[in-house]
Amino acid sequence: MPSTTRANHLTRRGLLAAGGALGLGAALVACGGDKKKDGAAAPSASAKSGPWEFKDDRGLTVKAKATPKRIVAFTGTAAALHDFGVEVVGVFGPTYVEDPKTKARKPDVQAGDLDINKVAVIGNVWGEFKIEEYLKLNPEVLITDMWEKNDLWYVPAEQKDKILKIAPSVALWASDLSMPAVLQRHADLAASLGADVQTAQIKTDKARFEAAAERVRKAAKGKKDIKVLIGSGSPDLFYVSTPVRPTDTLFFKELGVNLVVPTKLDQGGWFEGLSWENVDKYKADVIMLDNRTGTLQPEQLKAKPTWGALPAVKAGQVIPRVTEPVYSYAKCAPLLEDLAKALENAKKVS
């Protein structure tokens, strides 16, 4: 779910209202050329010979004369493809955090195991997509998430038409499907791009993910009275997320976790925004707090007296929520393990 920054982004783009279809006609024509850009990572997956096609989650079959090698992707999607054995030449979206004093860069939470020094970053914040830099990468395909039907995540609406004329685009759901289904779709895409998704490491990661899911199921069954709230902090509001749309919370719900369901959702059906005076509207024993850059973290929330008064906060039962997961088994397994541990140790405090 959009919870705070994502919610605000979606609102600003008009995604919470009915949107028109993207102009994708030109996007289904493959870009030519295979020039390399200095500083951009070379793909590691073995490209298949012959024509390439992939049916994405918009229902569009994207085609090219050959398997794309020069891939540009949303940062989180690129991180997932990396774990499945596919490298990209460029990324857009939260990739690095810069120290204001030293200007040193460290990976954003959404960058996963990407080497941020080996990919071209054509946009690092919301609304930033450097088309000239994108063109220089000679892209063969653009890949990103989709939170609302037919909308490409982190592709600026005002630049959309120009961007989609440069290379074909692929969109995979990041909402409205449970996490295992979304993981499988990322694996399918990686396989189409030439990756071996049946390696020993990926099989081990998948087994770990499945074991973690069972651990959550068992913990939830033993702690049915423990209520878990999905939240996100901003200076003015505290957002309580619905479990109905996000892929992770949909899966948590399937596993039996007792999730708080807000009653007054925004137009898109994602969240309820509470003033800090009313932050205690919903009783919760555990709070999963949005960990993305740009949202308020526990240290910053100490300045909010009403936050500190919440039973879950007093009990130390606040854990990070990876609001925009990297959709690989390697990255999603720990999310489930952390939730299982929190449930196993949780006490009824609400």
Coordinates of C-alpha atoms in Angstrom, one line a residue:
M1 CA 0.0 0.0 0.0
P2 CA 1.1 3.6 -0.6
S3 CA 1.4 4.4 3.2
T4 CA 2.7 8.0 3.5
T5 CA 5.2 8.8 0.8
R6 CA 3.8 6.3 -1.6
A7 CA 0.3 7.4 -0.7
N8 CA 1.2 11.0 -1.3
H9 CA 2.9 10.1 -4.5
L10 CA -0.1 8.3 -5.8
T11 CA -2.4 11.1 -4.7
R12 CA -0.3 13.7 -6.5
R13 CA -0.3 11.7 -9.7
G14 CA -4.0 11.3 -9.6
L15 CA -3.7 7.5 -9.2
L16 CA -6.4 7.5 -6.5
A17 CA -8.9 8.5 -9.2
A18 CA -9.7 6.6 -12.3
G19 CA -6.8 6.9 -14.7
G20 CA -6.6 6.6 -18.5
A21 CA -4.6 3.9 -20.2
L22 CA -1.0 4.7 -21.0
G23 CA 0.1 5.5 -24.5
L24 CA 2.0 2.3 -25.2
G25 CA 1.8 1.8 -28.9
A26 CA 5.3 3.0 -29.6
A27 CA 6.6 1.1 -26.5
L28 CA 6.0 -2.2 -28.1
V29 CA 8.7 -1.6 -30.7
A30 CA 12.2 -2.8 -29.6
C31 CA 15.0 -0.3 -29.5
G32 CA 18.0 -1.0 -31.7
G33 CA 21.7 -0.8 -30.8
D34 CA 23.9 -2.3 -28.1
K35 CA 26.4 0.4 -27.2
K36 CA 27.8 0.3 -23.7
K37 CA 28.0 3.2 -21.4
D38 CA 31.0 3.6 -19.1
G39 CA 30.1 3.0 -15.5
A40 CA 27.0 0.9 -16.3
A41 CA 26.9 -2.7 -15.3
A42 CA 26.9 -5.3 -18.0
P43 CA 24.2 -7.9 -17.9
S44 CA 25.3 -11.3 -16.4
A45 CA 22.4 -13.5 -17.5
S46 CA 23.0 -15.5 -20.6
A47 CA 20.8 -14.0 -23.3
K48 CA 18.7 -16.3 -25.3
S49 CA 19.0 -16.2 -29.1
G50 CA 16.1 -15.3 -31.3
P51 CA 13.0 -13.2 -30.7
W52 CA 11.9 -12.3 -27.2
E53 CA 8.5 -11.7 -25.7
F54 CA 7.0 -11.4 -22.3
K55 CA 3.4 -10.9 -21.3
D56 CA 3.4 -8.4 -18.4
D57 CA 0.8 -7.7 -15.7
R58 CA -1.0 -5.1 -17.9
G59 CA -1.8 -8.0 -20.1
L60 CA 0.5 -6.6 -22.8
T61 CA 2.8 -8.9 -24.7
V62 CA 6.1 -7.0 -25.1
K63 CA 8.3 -8.1 -28.0
A64 CA 11.8 -7.5 -29.2
K65 CA 14.0 -9.0 -31.9
A66 CA 16.3 -10.5 -29.3
T67 CA 16.4 -10.9 -25.5
P68 CA 17.1 -7.4 -24.1
K69 CA 20.5 -7.0 -22.6
R70 CA 20.4 -3.3 -21.8
I71 CA 17.8 -3.1 -19.1
V72 CA 16.8 0.0 -17.2
A73 CA 14.5 -0.6 -14.2
F74 CA 13.0 0.8 -11.1
T75 CA 15.5 0.3 -8.3
G76 CA 13.5 -2.2 -6.3
T77 CA 12.8 -4.2 -9.5
A78 CA 16.4 -4.1 -10.5
A79 CA 17.4 -5.4 -7.1
A80 CA 15.0 -8.3 -7.4
L81 CA 16.3 -9.1 -10.9
H82 CA 19.9 -9.0 -9.5
D83 CA 19.0 -11.7 -7.0
F84 CA 17.5 -13.8 -9.8
G85 CA 20.7 -13.4 -11.9
V86 CA 19.8 -10.5 -14.2
E87 CA 21.8 -7.2 -14.1
V88 CA 20.7 -3.9 -15.4
V89 CA 22.6 -0.9 -16.9
G90 CA 20.5 1.8 -15.2
V91 CA 18.0 2.4 -12.5
F92 CA 15.4 5.1 -11.4
G93 CA 13.8 5.4 -8.0
P94 CA 15.3 5.6 -4.5
T95 CA 18.8 4.2 -5.0
Y96 CA 21.2 6.0 -2.6
V97 CA 21.2 8.2 0.4
E98 CA 23.8 11.0 0.4
D99 CA 25.5 12.2 3.6
P100 CA 24.8 15.9 3.7
K101 CA 28.4 16.7 4.9
T102 CA 30.7 14.3 3.1
K103 CA 28.4 13.6 0.1
A104 CA 29.3 10.0 0.5
R105 CA 26.6 7.7 -0.9
K106 CA 25.2 4.5 0.7
P107 CA 22.5 2.3 -0.8
D108 CA 18.9 3.1 -0.1
V109 CA 16.9 0.4 1.6
Q110 CA 15.2 -0.3 -1.8
A111 CA 18.5 -1.0 -3.6
G112 CA 19.0 -4.4 -2.0
D113 CA 22.3 -5.9 -3.1
L114 CA 22.7 -3.7 -6.1
D115 CA 26.2 -2.2 -6.5
I116 CA 25.1 1.4 -6.8
N117 CA 28.5 2.4 -8.2
K118 CA 28.1 0.1 -11.2
V119 CA 24.7 1.2 -12.4
A120 CA 23.7 4.5 -14.0
V121 CA 21.2 6.3 -11.7
I122 CA 18.9 8.4 -13.9
G123 CA 16.6 9.3 -11.1
N124 CA 16.9 9.0 -7.3
V125 CA 13.9 10.8 -6.0
W126 CA 10.2 11.1 -6.9
G127 CA 9.6 12.9 -10.2
E128 CA 13.2 12.6 -11.3
F129 CA 13.8 10.8 -14.6
K130 CA 16.7 12.1 -16.7
I131 CA 15.6 11.4 -20.2
E132 CA 18.9 12.4 -21.8
E133 CA 20.8 10.1 -19.5
Y134 CA 18.2 7.3 -20.3
L135 CA 18.8 7.8 -24.0
K136 CA 22.6 7.5 -23.5
L137 CA 22.1 4.1 -22.0
N138 CA 20.6 2.9 -25.3
P139 CA 17.9 1.0 -23.4
E140 CA 16.3 -2.1 -24.9
V141 CA 13.6 -2.4 -22.2
L142 CA 12.2 -0.5 -19.2
I143 CA 10.9 -2.5 -16.3
T144 CA 9.0 -1.2 -13.2
D145 CA 6.3 -1.9 -10.7
M146 CA 2.6 -1.2 -11.0
W147 CA 0.6 -0.2 -8.0
E148 CA -2.5 0.9 -10.0
K149 CA -3.6 -0.7 -13.3
N150 CA -1.6 0.7 -16.2
D151 CA 0.6 3.1 -14.3
L152 CA 4.3 2.7 -14.3
W153 CA 5.8 3.3 -10.9
Y154 CA 8.3 6.2 -10.7
V155 CA 7.9 7.1 -14.4
P156 CA 6.8 10.7 -14.2
A157 CA 3.4 11.3 -15.7
E158 CA 4.5 14.5 -17.4
Q159 CA 7.3 12.6 -19.2
K160 CA 5.5 9.3 -19.7
D161 CA 4.8 9.7 -23.4
K162 CA 8.4 10.6 -24.3
I163 CA 9.8 7.9 -22.1
L164 CA 7.6 5.1 -23.6
K165 CA 8.7 6.0 -27.1
I166 CA 12.3 5.2 -26.4
A167 CA 12.0 1.5 -25.4
P168 CA 9.4 -1.2 -24.7
S169 CA 8.1 -1.3 -21.1
V170 CA 7.3 -4.1 -18.8
A171 CA 5.1 -3.6 -15.6
L172 CA 4.7 -6.2 -12.8
W173 CA 2.1 -5.9 -10.1
A174 CA 3.3 -4.6 -6.7
S175 CA -0.2 -4.7 -5.2
D176 CA -3.5 -6.7 -5.3
L177 CA -1.7 -10.0 -5.5
S178 CA -0.2 -12.0 -2.6
M179 CA 3.5 -12.0 -2.2
P180 CA 4.2 -15.6 -3.5
A181 CA 2.4 -14.8 -6.8
V182 CA 4.4 -11.6 -7.2
L183 CA 7.7 -13.4 -6.5
Q184 CA 6.8 -16.0 -9.1
R185 CA 6.2 -13.2 -11.7
H186 CA 9.6 -11.7 -11.0
A187 CA 11.2 -15.2 -11.4
D188 CA 9.3 -15.6 -14.7
L189 CA 10.6 -12.3 -16.0
A190 CA 14.1 -13.1 -15.0
A191 CA 13.9 -16.5 -16.7
S192 CA 12.6 -14.9 -19.9
L193 CA 15.7 -12.5 -19.8
G194 CA 18.0 -15.5 -19.7
A195 CA 18.5 -16.2 -16.0
D196 CA 18.7 -19.6 -14.5
V197 CA 16.1 -19.4 -11.8
Q198 CA 16.7 -23.0 -10.7
T199 CA 20.1 -22.5 -9.3
A200 CA 21.0 -24.1 -5.9
Q201 CA 21.1 -20.7 -4.3
I202 CA 17.6 -19.7 -5.5
K203 CA 16.2 -23.0 -4.5
T204 CA 17.7 -22.5 -1.0
D205 CA 16.3 -19.0 -0.8
K206 CA 12.9 -20.3 -1.8
A207 CA 13.0 -23.0 0.7
R208 CA 13.9 -20.5 3.4
F209 CA 11.0 -18.3 2.3
E210 CA 8.5 -21.2 2.5
A211 CA 9.8 -22.2 5.9
A212 CA 9.5 -18.6 7.2
A213 CA 5.9 -18.5 5.9
E214 CA 5.1 -21.6 7.9
R215 CA 6.7 -20.1 11.0
V216 CA 4.5 -17.0 10.6
R217 CA 1.5 -19.3 10.2
K218 CA 2.3 -21.2 13.4
A219 CA 3.1 -18.0 15.4
A220 CA -0.1 -16.3 14.2
K221 CA -2.2 -19.4 15.2
G222 CA -0.7 -19.3 18.7
K223 CA -1.2 -15.5 19.1
K224 CA -4.6 -14.9 17.6
D225 CA -5.3 -12.1 20.1
I226 CA -2.2 -10.1 19.1
K227 CA -3.3 -7.3 16.8
V228 CA -0.7 -6.0 14.3
L229 CA -1.0 -2.5 12.9
I230 CA 0.7 -1.5 9.7
G231 CA 1.7 2.2 10.0
S232 CA 3.8 5.0 8.5
G233 CA 4.8 8.3 10.0
S234 CA 4.9 11.7 8.4
P235 CA 5.3 15.1 10.1
D236 CA 1.5 15.8 10.1
L237 CA -0.2 12.5 9.9
F238 CA 0.2 8.8 10.9
Y239 CA -1.0 6.5 8.1
V240 CA -2.7 3.2 9.0
S241 CA -2.5 0.9 6.1
T242 CA -5.2 -1.5 5.0
P243 CA -4.1 -5.1 4.6
V244 CA -6.3 -5.6 1.6
R245 CA -4.1 -4.3 -1.2
P246 CA -0.4 -4.6 -0.4
T247 CA 1.3 -7.8 -1.5
D248 CA 3.0 -8.4 1.9
T249 CA 0.0 -7.7 4.1
L250 CA -2.2 -9.8 1.8
F251 CA 0.1 -12.7 2.5
F252 CA 0.3 -12.0 6.2
K253 CA -3.5 -12.1 6.3
E254 CA -3.5 -15.4 4.4
L255 CA -1.1 -16.7 7.0
G256 CA -3.5 -15.8 9.8
V257 CA -2.0 -12.7 11.2
N258 CA -4.5 -10.5 13.1
L259 CA -4.1 -7.2 11.2
V260 CA -5.8 -3.9 12.1
V261 CA -8.2 -2.9 9.3
P262 CA -8.8 0.9 9.2
T263 CA -12.4 2.0 8.6
K264 CA -12.0 5.3 6.7
L265 CA -9.9 4.6 3.7
D266 CA -8.7 7.1 1.1
Q267 CA -10.3 7.1 -2.3
G268 CA -7.8 4.5 -3.6
G269 CA -8.5 2.1 -0.7
W270 CA -5.0 2.2 0.7
F271 CA -4.8 3.9 4.1
E272 CA -6.4 6.1 6.7
G273 CA -4.6 9.2 7.7
L274 CA -4.8 10.0 11.5
S275 CA -3.8 13.3 13.1
W276 CA -1.1 12.8 15.8
E277 CA -3.8 13.7 18.4
N278 CA -5.8 10.7 17.2
V279 CA -3.0 8.3 16.6
D280 CA -4.4 5.9 19.3
K281 CA -7.7 5.3 17.3
Y282 CA -6.9 1.7 16.7
K283 CA -5.7 -0.7 19.4
A284 CA -2.5 -2.6 18.5
D285 CA 0.0 -4.9 20.3
V286 CA 2.6 -4.8 17.5
I287 CA 3.3 -2.0 15.1
M288 CA 5.1 -2.6 11.8
L289 CA 6.5 0.8 10.8
D290 CA 7.3 1.9 7.3
N291 CA 11.1 1.8 6.9
R292 CA 11.5 3.8 3.7
T293 CA 13.7 6.8 3.3
G294 CA 11.6 9.9 3.8
T295 CA 9.3 8.5 6.4
L296 CA 9.7 9.1 10.1
Q297 CA 11.6 6.4 12.0
P298 CA 11.5 5.6 15.7
E299 CA 14.2 8.0 16.7
Q300 CA 12.4 10.9 14.9
L301 CA 9.0 9.8 16.3
K302 CA 10.3 10.4 19.9
A303 CA 9.3 14.0 19.3
K304 CA 5.7 13.0 19.0
P305 CA 4.3 12.5 22.6
T306 CA 1.3 10.6 21.4
W307 CA 3.5 8.1 19.6
G308 CA 5.4 7.4 22.8
A309 CA 2.2 6.8 24.7
L310 CA 1.0 4.0 22.4
P311 CA 1.0 0.6 24.2
A312 CA 3.0 -1.1 21.5
V313 CA 5.7 1.6 21.6
K314 CA 5.9 1.5 25.4
A315 CA 6.3 -2.3 25.2
G316 CA 9.0 -2.1 22.6
Q317 CA 6.9 -4.0 20.1
V318 CA 7.6 -1.9 17.0
I319 CA 9.4 -3.6 14.1
P320 CA 10.3 -2.2 10.7
R321 CA 8.1 -2.9 7.7
V322 CA 9.7 -3.1 4.3
T323 CA 6.9 -1.3 2.6
E324 CA 8.3 -1.8 -0.9
P325 CA 9.8 -5.3 -0.8
V326 CA 12.6 -6.4 -3.1
Y327 CA 10.7 -9.3 -4.8
S328 CA 13.2 -12.1 -4.5
Y329 CA 13.1 -15.1 -2.2
A330 CA 16.4 -13.9 -0.6
K331 CA 14.9 -10.6 0.4
C332 CA 11.4 -11.6 1.3
A333 CA 12.3 -14.5 3.6
P334 CA 13.8 -12.3 6.3
L335 CA 10.7 -10.1 6.3
L336 CA 8.7 -13.2 7.3
E337 CA 11.3 -14.3 9.8
D338 CA 11.2 -10.9 11.5
L339 CA 7.4 -11.0 11.7
A340 CA 7.4 -14.5 13.0
K341 CA 9.9 -13.5 15.8
A342 CA 7.8 -10.5 16.7
L343 CA 4.6 -12.5 17.0
E344 CA 6.4 -15.2 19.0
N345 CA 7.7 -12.7 21.5
A346 CA 4.7 -10.3 21.5
K347 CA 2.7 -9.7 24.7
K348 CA -0.9 -8.5 24.8
V349 CA -0.7 -4.8 25.7
S350 CA -3.7 -3.2 24.0

